[in-house]
PDB file of C-alpha atoms in Angstrom:
ATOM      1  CA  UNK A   1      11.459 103.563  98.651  1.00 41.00           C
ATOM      2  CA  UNK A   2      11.278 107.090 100.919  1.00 40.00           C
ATOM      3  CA  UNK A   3       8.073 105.843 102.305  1.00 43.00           C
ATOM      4  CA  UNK A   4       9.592 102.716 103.490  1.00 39.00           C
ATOM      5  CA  UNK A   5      13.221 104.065 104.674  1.00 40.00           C
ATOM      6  CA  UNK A   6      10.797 106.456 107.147  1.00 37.00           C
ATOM      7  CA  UNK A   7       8.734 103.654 108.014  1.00 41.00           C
ATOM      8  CA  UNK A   8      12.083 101.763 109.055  1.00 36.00           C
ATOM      9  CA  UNK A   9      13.346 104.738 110.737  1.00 38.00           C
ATOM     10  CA  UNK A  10       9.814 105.187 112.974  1.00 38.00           C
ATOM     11  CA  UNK A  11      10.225 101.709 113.856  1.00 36.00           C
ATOM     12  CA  UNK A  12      13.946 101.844 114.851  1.00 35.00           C
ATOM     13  CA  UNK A  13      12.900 105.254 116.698  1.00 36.00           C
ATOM     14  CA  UNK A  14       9.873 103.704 118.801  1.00 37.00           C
ATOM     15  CA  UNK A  15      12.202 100.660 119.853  1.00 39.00           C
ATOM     16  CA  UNK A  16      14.444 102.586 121.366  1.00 38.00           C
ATOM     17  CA  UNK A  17      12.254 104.905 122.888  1.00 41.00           C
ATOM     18  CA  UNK A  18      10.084 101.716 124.237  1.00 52.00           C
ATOM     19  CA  UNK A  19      13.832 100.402 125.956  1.00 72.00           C
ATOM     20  CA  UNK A  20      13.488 102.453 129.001  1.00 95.00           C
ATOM     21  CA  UNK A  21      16.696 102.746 131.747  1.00 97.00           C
ATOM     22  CA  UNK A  22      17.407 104.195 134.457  1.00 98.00           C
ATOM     23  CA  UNK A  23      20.533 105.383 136.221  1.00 98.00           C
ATOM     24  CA  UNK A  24      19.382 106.189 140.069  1.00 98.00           C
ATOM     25  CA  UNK A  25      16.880 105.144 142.302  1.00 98.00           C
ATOM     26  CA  UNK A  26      15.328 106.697 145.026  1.00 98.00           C
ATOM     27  CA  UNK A  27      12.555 105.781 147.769  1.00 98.00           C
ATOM     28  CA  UNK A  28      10.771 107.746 149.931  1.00 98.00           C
ATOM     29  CA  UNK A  29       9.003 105.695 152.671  1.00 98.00           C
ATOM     30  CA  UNK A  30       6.535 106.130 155.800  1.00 97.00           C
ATOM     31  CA  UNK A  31       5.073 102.554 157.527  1.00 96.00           C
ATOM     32  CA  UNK A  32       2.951 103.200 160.962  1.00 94.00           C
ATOM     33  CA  UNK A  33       3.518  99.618 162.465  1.00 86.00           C
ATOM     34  CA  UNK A  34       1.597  99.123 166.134  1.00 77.00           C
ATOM     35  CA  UNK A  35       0.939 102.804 166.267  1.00 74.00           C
ATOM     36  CA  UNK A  36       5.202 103.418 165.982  1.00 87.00           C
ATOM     37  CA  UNK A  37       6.159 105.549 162.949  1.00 92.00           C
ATOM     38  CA  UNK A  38       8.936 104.405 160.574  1.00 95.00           C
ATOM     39  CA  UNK A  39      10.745 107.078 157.711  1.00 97.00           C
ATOM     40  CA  UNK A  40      13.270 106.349 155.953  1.00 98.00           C
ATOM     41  CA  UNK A  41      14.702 107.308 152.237  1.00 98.00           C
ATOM     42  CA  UNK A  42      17.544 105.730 150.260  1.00 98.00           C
ATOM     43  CA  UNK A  43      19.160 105.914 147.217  1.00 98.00           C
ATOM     44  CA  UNK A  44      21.522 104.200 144.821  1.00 98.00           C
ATOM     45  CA  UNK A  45      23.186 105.237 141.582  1.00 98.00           C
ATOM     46  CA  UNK A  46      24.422 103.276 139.007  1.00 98.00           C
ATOM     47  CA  UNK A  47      27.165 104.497 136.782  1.00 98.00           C
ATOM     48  CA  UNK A  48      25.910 103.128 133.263  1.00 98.00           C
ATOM     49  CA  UNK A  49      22.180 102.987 132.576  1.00 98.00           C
ATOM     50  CA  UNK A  50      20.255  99.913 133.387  1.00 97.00           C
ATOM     51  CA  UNK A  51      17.611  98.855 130.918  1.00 97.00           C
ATOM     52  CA  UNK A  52      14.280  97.268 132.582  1.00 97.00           C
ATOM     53  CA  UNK A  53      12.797  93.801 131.722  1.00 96.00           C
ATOM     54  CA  UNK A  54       9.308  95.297 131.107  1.00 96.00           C
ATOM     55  CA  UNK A  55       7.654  96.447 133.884  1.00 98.00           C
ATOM     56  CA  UNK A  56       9.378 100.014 135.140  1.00 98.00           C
ATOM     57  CA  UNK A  57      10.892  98.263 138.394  1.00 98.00           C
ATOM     58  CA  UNK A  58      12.389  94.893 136.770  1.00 98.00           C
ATOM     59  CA  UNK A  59      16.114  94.248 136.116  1.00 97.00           C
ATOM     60  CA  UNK A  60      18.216  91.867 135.775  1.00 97.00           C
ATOM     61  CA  UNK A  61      18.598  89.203 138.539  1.00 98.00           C
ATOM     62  CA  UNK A  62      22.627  89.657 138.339  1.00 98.00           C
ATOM     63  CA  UNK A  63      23.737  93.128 138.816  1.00 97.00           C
ATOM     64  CA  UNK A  64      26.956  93.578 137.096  1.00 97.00           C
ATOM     65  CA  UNK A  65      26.764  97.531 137.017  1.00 98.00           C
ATOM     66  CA  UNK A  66      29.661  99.596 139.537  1.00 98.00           C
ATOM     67  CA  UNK A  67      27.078 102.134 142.036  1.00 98.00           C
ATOM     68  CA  UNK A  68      27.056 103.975 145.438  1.00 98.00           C
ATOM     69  CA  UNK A  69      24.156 103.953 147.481  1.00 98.00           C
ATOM     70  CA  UNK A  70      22.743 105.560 150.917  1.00 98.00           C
ATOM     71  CA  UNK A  71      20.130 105.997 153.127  1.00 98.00           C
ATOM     72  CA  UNK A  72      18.450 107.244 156.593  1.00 98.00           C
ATOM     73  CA  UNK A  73      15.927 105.670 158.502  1.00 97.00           C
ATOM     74  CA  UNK A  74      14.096 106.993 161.558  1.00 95.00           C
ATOM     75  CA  UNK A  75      11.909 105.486 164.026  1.00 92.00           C
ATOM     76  CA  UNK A  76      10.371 105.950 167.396  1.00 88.00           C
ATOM     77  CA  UNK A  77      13.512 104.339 168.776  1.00 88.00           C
ATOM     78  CA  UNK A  78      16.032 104.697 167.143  1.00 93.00           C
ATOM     79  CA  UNK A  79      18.211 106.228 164.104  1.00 95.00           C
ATOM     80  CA  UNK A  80      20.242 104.895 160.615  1.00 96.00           C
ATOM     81  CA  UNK A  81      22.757 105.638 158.660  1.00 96.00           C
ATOM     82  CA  UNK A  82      23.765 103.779 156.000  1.00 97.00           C
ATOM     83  CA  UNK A  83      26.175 104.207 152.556  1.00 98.00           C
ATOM     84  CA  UNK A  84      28.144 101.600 150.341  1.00 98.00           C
ATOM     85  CA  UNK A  85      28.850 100.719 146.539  1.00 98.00           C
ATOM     86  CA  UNK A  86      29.926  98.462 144.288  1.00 98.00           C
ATOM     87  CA  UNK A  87      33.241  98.482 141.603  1.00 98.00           C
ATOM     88  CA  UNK A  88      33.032  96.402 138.529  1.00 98.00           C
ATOM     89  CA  UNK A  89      36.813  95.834 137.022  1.00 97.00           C
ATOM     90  CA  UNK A  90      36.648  93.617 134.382  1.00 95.00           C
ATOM     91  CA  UNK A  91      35.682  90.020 135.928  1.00 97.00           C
ATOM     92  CA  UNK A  92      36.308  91.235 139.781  1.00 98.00           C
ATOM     93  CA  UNK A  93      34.037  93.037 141.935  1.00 98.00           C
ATOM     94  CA  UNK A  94      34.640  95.429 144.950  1.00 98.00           C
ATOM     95  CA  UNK A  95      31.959  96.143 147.613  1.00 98.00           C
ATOM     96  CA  UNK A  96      32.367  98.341 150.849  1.00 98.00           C
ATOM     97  CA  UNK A  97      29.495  99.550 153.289  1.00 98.00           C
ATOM     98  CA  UNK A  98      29.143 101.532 156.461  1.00 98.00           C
ATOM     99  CA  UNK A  99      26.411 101.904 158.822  1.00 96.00           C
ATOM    100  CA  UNK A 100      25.495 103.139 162.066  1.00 95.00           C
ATOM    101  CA  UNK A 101      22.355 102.800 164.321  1.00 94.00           C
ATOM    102  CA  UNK A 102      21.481 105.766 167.475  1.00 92.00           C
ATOM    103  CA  UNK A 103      19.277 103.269 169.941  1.00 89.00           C
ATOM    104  CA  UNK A 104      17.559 105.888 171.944  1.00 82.00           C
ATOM    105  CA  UNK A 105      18.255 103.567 174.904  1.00 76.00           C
ATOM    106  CA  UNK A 106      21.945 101.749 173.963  1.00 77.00           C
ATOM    107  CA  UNK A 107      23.394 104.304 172.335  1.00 79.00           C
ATOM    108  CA  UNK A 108      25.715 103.765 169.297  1.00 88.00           C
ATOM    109  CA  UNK A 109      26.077 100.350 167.350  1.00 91.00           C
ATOM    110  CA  UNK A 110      28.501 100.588 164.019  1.00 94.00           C
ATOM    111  CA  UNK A 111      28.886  98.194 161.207  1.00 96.00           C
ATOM    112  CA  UNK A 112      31.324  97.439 158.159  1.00 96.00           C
ATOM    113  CA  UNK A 113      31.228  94.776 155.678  1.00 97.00           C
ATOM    114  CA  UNK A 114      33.828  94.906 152.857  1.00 98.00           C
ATOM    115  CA  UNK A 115      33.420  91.982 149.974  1.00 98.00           C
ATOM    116  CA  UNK A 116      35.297  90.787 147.187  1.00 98.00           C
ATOM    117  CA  UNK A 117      33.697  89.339 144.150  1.00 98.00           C
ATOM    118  CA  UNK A 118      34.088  87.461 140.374  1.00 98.00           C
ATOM    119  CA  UNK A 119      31.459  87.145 138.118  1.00 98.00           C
ATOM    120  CA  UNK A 120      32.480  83.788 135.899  1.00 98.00           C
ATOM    121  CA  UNK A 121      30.121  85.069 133.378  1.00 97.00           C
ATOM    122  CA  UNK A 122      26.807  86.972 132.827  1.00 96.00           C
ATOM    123  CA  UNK A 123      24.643  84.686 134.936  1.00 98.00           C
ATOM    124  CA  UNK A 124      26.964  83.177 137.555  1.00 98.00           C
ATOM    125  CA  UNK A 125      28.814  85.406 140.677  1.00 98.00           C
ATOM    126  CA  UNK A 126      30.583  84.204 143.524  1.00 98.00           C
ATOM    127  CA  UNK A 127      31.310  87.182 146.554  1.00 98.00           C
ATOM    128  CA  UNK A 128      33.143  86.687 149.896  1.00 98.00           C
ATOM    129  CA  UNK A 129      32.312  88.975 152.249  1.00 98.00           C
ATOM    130  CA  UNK A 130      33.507  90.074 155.466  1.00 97.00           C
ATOM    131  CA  UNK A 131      31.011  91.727 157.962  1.00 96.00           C
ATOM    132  CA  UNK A 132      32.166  93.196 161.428  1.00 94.00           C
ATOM    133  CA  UNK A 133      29.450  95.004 164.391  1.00 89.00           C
ATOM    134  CA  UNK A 134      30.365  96.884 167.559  1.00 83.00           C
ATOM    135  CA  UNK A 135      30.826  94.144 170.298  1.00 78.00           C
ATOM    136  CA  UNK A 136      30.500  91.531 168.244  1.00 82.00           C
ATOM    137  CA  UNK A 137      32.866  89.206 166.112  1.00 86.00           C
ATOM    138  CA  UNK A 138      33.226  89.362 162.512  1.00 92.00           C
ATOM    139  CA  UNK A 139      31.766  86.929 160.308  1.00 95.00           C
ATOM    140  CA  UNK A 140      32.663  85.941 156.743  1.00 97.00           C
ATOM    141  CA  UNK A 141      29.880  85.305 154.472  1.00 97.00           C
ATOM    142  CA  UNK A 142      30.568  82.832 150.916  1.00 98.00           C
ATOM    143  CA  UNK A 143      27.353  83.292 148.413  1.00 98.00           C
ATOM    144  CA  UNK A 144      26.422  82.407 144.697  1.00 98.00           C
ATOM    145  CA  UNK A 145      24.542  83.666 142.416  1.00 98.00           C
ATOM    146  CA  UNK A 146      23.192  82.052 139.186  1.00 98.00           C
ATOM    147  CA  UNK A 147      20.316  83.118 136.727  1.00 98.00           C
ATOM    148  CA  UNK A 148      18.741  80.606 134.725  1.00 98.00           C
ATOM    149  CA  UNK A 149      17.461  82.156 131.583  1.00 97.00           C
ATOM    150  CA  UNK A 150      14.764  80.572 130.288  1.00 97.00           C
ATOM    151  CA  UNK A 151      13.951  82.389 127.000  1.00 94.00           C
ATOM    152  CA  UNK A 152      14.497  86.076 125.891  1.00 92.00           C
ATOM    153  CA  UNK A 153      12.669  87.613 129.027  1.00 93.00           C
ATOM    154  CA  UNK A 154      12.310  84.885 131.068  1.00 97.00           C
ATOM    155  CA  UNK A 155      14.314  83.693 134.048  1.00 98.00           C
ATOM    156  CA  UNK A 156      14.826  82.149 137.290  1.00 98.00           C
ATOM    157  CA  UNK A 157      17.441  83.758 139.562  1.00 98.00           C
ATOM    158  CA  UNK A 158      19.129  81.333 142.862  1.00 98.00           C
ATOM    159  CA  UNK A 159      21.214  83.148 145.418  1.00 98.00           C
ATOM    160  CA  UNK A 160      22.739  80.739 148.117  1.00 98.00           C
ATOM    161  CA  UNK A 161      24.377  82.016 150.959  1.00 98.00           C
ATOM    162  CA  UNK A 162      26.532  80.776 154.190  1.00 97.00           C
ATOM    163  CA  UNK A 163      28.881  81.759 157.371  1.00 96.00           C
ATOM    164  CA  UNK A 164      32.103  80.882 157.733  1.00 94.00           C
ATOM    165  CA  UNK A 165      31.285  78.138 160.701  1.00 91.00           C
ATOM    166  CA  UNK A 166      28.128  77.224 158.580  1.00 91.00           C
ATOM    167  CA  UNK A 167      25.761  77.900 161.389  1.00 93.00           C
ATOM    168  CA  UNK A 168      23.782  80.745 158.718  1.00 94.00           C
ATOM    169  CA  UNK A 169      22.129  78.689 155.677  1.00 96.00           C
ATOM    170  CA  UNK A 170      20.347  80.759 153.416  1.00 97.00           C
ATOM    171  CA  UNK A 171      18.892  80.259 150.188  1.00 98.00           C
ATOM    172  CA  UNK A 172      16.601  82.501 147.827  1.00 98.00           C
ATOM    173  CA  UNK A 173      14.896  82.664 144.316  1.00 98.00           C
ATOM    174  CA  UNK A 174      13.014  84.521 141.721  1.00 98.00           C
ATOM    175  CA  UNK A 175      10.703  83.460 139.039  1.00 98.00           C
ATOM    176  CA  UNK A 176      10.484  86.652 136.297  1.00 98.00           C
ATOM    177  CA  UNK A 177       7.616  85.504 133.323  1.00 98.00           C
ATOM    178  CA  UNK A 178       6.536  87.782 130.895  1.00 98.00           C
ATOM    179  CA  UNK A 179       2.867  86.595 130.315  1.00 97.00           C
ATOM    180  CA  UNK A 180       2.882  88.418 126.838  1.00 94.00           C
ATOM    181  CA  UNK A 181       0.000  91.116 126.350  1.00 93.00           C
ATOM    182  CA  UNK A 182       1.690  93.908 128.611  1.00 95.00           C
ATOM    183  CA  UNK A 183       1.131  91.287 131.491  1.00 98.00           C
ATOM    184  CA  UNK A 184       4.018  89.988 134.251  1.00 98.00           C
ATOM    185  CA  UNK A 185       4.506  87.893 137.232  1.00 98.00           C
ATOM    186  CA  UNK A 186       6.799  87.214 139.707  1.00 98.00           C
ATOM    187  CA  UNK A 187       7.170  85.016 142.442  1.00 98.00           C
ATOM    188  CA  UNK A 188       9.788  85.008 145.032  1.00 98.00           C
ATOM    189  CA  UNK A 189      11.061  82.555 147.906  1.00 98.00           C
ATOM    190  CA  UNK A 190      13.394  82.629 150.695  1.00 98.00           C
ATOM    191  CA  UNK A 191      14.639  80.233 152.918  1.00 98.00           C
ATOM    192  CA  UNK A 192      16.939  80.756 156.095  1.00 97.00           C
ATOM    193  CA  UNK A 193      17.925  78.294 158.415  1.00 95.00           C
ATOM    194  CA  UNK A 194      20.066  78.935 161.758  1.00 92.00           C
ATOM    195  CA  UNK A 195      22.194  76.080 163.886  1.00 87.00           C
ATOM    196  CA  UNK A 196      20.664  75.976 167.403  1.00 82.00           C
ATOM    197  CA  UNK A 197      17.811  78.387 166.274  1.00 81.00           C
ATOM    198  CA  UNK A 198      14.487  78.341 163.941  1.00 84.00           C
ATOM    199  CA  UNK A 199      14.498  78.201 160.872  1.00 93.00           C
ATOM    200  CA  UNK A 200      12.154  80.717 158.655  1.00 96.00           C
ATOM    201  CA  UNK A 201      10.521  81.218 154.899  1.00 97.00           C
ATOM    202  CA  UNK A 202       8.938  84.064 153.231  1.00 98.00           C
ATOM    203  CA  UNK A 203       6.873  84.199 149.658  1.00 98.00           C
ATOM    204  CA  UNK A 204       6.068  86.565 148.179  1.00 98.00           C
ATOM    205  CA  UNK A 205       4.447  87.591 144.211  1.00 98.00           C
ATOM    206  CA  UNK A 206       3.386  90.469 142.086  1.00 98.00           C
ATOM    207  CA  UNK A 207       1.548  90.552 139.087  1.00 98.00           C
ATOM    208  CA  UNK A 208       1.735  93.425 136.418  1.00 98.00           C
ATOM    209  CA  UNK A 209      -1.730  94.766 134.734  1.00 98.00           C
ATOM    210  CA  UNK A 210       1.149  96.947 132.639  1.00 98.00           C
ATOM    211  CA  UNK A 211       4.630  97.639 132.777  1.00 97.00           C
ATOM    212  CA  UNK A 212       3.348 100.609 135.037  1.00 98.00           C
ATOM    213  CA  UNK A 213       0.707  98.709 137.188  1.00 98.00           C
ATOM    214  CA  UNK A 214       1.135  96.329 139.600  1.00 98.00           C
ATOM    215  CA  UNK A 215      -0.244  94.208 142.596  1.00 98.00           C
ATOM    216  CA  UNK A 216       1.517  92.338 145.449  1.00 98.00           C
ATOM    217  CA  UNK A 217       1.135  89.684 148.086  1.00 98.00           C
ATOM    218  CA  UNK A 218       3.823  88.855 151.005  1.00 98.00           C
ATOM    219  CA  UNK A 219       3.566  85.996 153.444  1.00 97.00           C
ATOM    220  CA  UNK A 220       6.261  83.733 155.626  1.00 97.00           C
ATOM    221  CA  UNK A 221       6.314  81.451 158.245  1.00 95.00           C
ATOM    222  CA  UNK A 222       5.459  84.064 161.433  1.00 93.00           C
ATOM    223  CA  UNK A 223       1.808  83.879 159.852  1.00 95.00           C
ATOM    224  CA  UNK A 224       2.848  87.613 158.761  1.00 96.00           C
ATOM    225  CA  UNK A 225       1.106  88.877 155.733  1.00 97.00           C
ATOM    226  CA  UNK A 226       0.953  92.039 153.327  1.00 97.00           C
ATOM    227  CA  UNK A 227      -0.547  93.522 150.192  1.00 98.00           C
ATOM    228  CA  UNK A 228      -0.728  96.433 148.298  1.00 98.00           C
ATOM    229  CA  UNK A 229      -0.133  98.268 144.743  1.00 98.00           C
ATOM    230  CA  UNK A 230       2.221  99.851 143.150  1.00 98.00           C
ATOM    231  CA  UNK A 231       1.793 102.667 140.281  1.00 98.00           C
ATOM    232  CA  UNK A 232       3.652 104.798 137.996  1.00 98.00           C
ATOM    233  CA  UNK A 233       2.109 107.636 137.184  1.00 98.00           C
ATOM    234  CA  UNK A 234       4.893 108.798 134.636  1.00 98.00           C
ATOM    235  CA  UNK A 235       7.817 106.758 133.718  1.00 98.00           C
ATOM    236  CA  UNK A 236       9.984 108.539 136.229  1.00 98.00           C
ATOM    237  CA  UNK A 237       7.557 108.734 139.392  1.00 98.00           C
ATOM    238  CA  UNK A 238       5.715 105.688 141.297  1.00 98.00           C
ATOM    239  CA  UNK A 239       3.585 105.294 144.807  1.00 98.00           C
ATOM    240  CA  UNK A 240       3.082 102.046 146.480  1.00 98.00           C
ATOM    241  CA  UNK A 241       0.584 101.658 149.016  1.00 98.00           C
ATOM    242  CA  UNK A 242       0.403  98.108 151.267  1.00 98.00           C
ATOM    243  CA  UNK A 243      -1.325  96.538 154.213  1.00 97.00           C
ATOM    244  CA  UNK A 244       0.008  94.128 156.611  1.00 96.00           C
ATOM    245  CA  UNK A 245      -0.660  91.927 159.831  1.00 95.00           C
ATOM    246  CA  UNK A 246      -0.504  88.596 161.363  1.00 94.00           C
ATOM    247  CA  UNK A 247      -3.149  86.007 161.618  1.00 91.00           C
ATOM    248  CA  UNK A 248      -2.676  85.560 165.221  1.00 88.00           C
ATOM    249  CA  UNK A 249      -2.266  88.595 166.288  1.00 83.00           C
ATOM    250  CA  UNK A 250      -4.847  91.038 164.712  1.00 79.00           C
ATOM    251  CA  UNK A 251      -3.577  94.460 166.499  1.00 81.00           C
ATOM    252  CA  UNK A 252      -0.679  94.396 164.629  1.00 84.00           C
ATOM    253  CA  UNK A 253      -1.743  97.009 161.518  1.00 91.00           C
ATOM    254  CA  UNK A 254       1.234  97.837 159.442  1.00 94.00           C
ATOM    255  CA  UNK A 255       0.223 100.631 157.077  1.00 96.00           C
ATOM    256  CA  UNK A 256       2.822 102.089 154.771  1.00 95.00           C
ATOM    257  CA  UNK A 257       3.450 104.052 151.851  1.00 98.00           C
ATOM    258  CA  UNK A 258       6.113 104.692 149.349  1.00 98.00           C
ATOM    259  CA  UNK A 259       7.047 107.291 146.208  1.00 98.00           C
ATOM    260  CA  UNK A 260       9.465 106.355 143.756  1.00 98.00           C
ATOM    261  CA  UNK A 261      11.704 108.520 141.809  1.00 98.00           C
ATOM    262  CA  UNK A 262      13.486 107.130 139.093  1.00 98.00           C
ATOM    263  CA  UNK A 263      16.047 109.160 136.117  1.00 98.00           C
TER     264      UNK A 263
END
């Protein structure tokens, strides 16, 4: 009876150690795009832990977890700032954001956005939000979000989204399968359409060797491409490497490369 109470107990004990989560997220990134240099880093924290899918860097489709995030980015022209978060109350949700852009050659450009949100349940959220630029007009944006879950792991996530004069369309999803054996995919689509203007797609998939391990592919409608890998070389600490370009214009190497931090 002792040898099967600690035999429970390990069990119990290695389950819960296996249910990794994270609180906070942060990226360091460099990309060298048509010999221009790009930095930036960014970070969000979440104020309950959120429990991955599997792989290290897979959550659920739906946030529905209150956070404050923030970031720099720095270029060969120009200069970001950028901070926001979210508030969960009950059913409601509360979203502000501020950022700011340094054009070496135009000077200052400011943004806001402030958004109001109600998630009807776990897999369905509706948001209004309300974006306003520097010498520009503000626009009010309606989107959706459902998540379809297909079995215990498995889902497929639908954002739509639209202006208030219905001249932005946009609509996106993600396919999350666990392939059993310490294997993953996903695959992910969007679609934007603009009145008077082109409309434009991007795919894009990765497959997981391990929850740690992983491998990625990026094309859209520009005949723009990428690939690359991602690894974690502890549970807390991940590099991605990648390669883009366009097939019709060869000269334009985009090399980047990313750490991970994640607590």
């Amino acid at each position: 009876m002792k040898k099967l109470t600690v035999a429970i107990a390990s069990v119990l004990f290695s389950g819960a150690a296996f249910a990794q989560s994270y609180q906070s997220i942060t990226d360091l990134e460099y990309v060298n795009f048509d010999s221009d240099d790009f930095v930036s880093i960014s970070s969000k924290y979440y104020f309950a832990p959120k429990q991955v899918l599997g792989p290290l860097d897979q959550f659920e489709y739906i946030n529905k977890t209150t956070n404050v995030y923030g970031g720099l980015a720095d270029s060969d022209f120009a200069t970001s700032y950028n901070v926001g978060g979210e508030y969960f109350y009950n059913s409601f949700v509360f979203g502000a954001s501020y950022n700011t852009t340094d054009y070496d050659d135009f000077g200052d450009i400011d943004g806001y956005t402030l958004s109001l949100g109600y998630l009807v349940n776990d897999n369905l959220l509706f948001k209004v939000e309300r974006e306003d630029y520097e010498q520009a007009s503000d626009v009010f944006y309606f989107s959706g979000q459902y998540n379809h879950q297909l079995n215990a792991t498995d889902y497929i996530g639908f954002t739509a989204k639209v202006d208030d004069g219905f001249d932005h369309r946009e609509v996106s999803a993600k396919y999350f399968k666990d392939l059993q054996h310490g294997n993953y995919l996903t695959i992910e689509g969007t679609f934007i359409d603009i009145e008077d203007g082109d409309s434009y797609w991007q795919l894009g998939s990765s497959y997981y060797f391990s929850k740690a391990t992983s491998a990625f592919v990026q094309f859209d409608e520009e005949d723009n491409y990428g690939f690359g890998a991602k690894h974690f070389f502890t549970t807390n600490f991940a590099v991605t490497a990648g390669y883009g370009n366009n097939w019709d214009d060869s000269d334009l190497d985009q090399y980047y490369l990313k750490a991970t931090a994640q607590f």
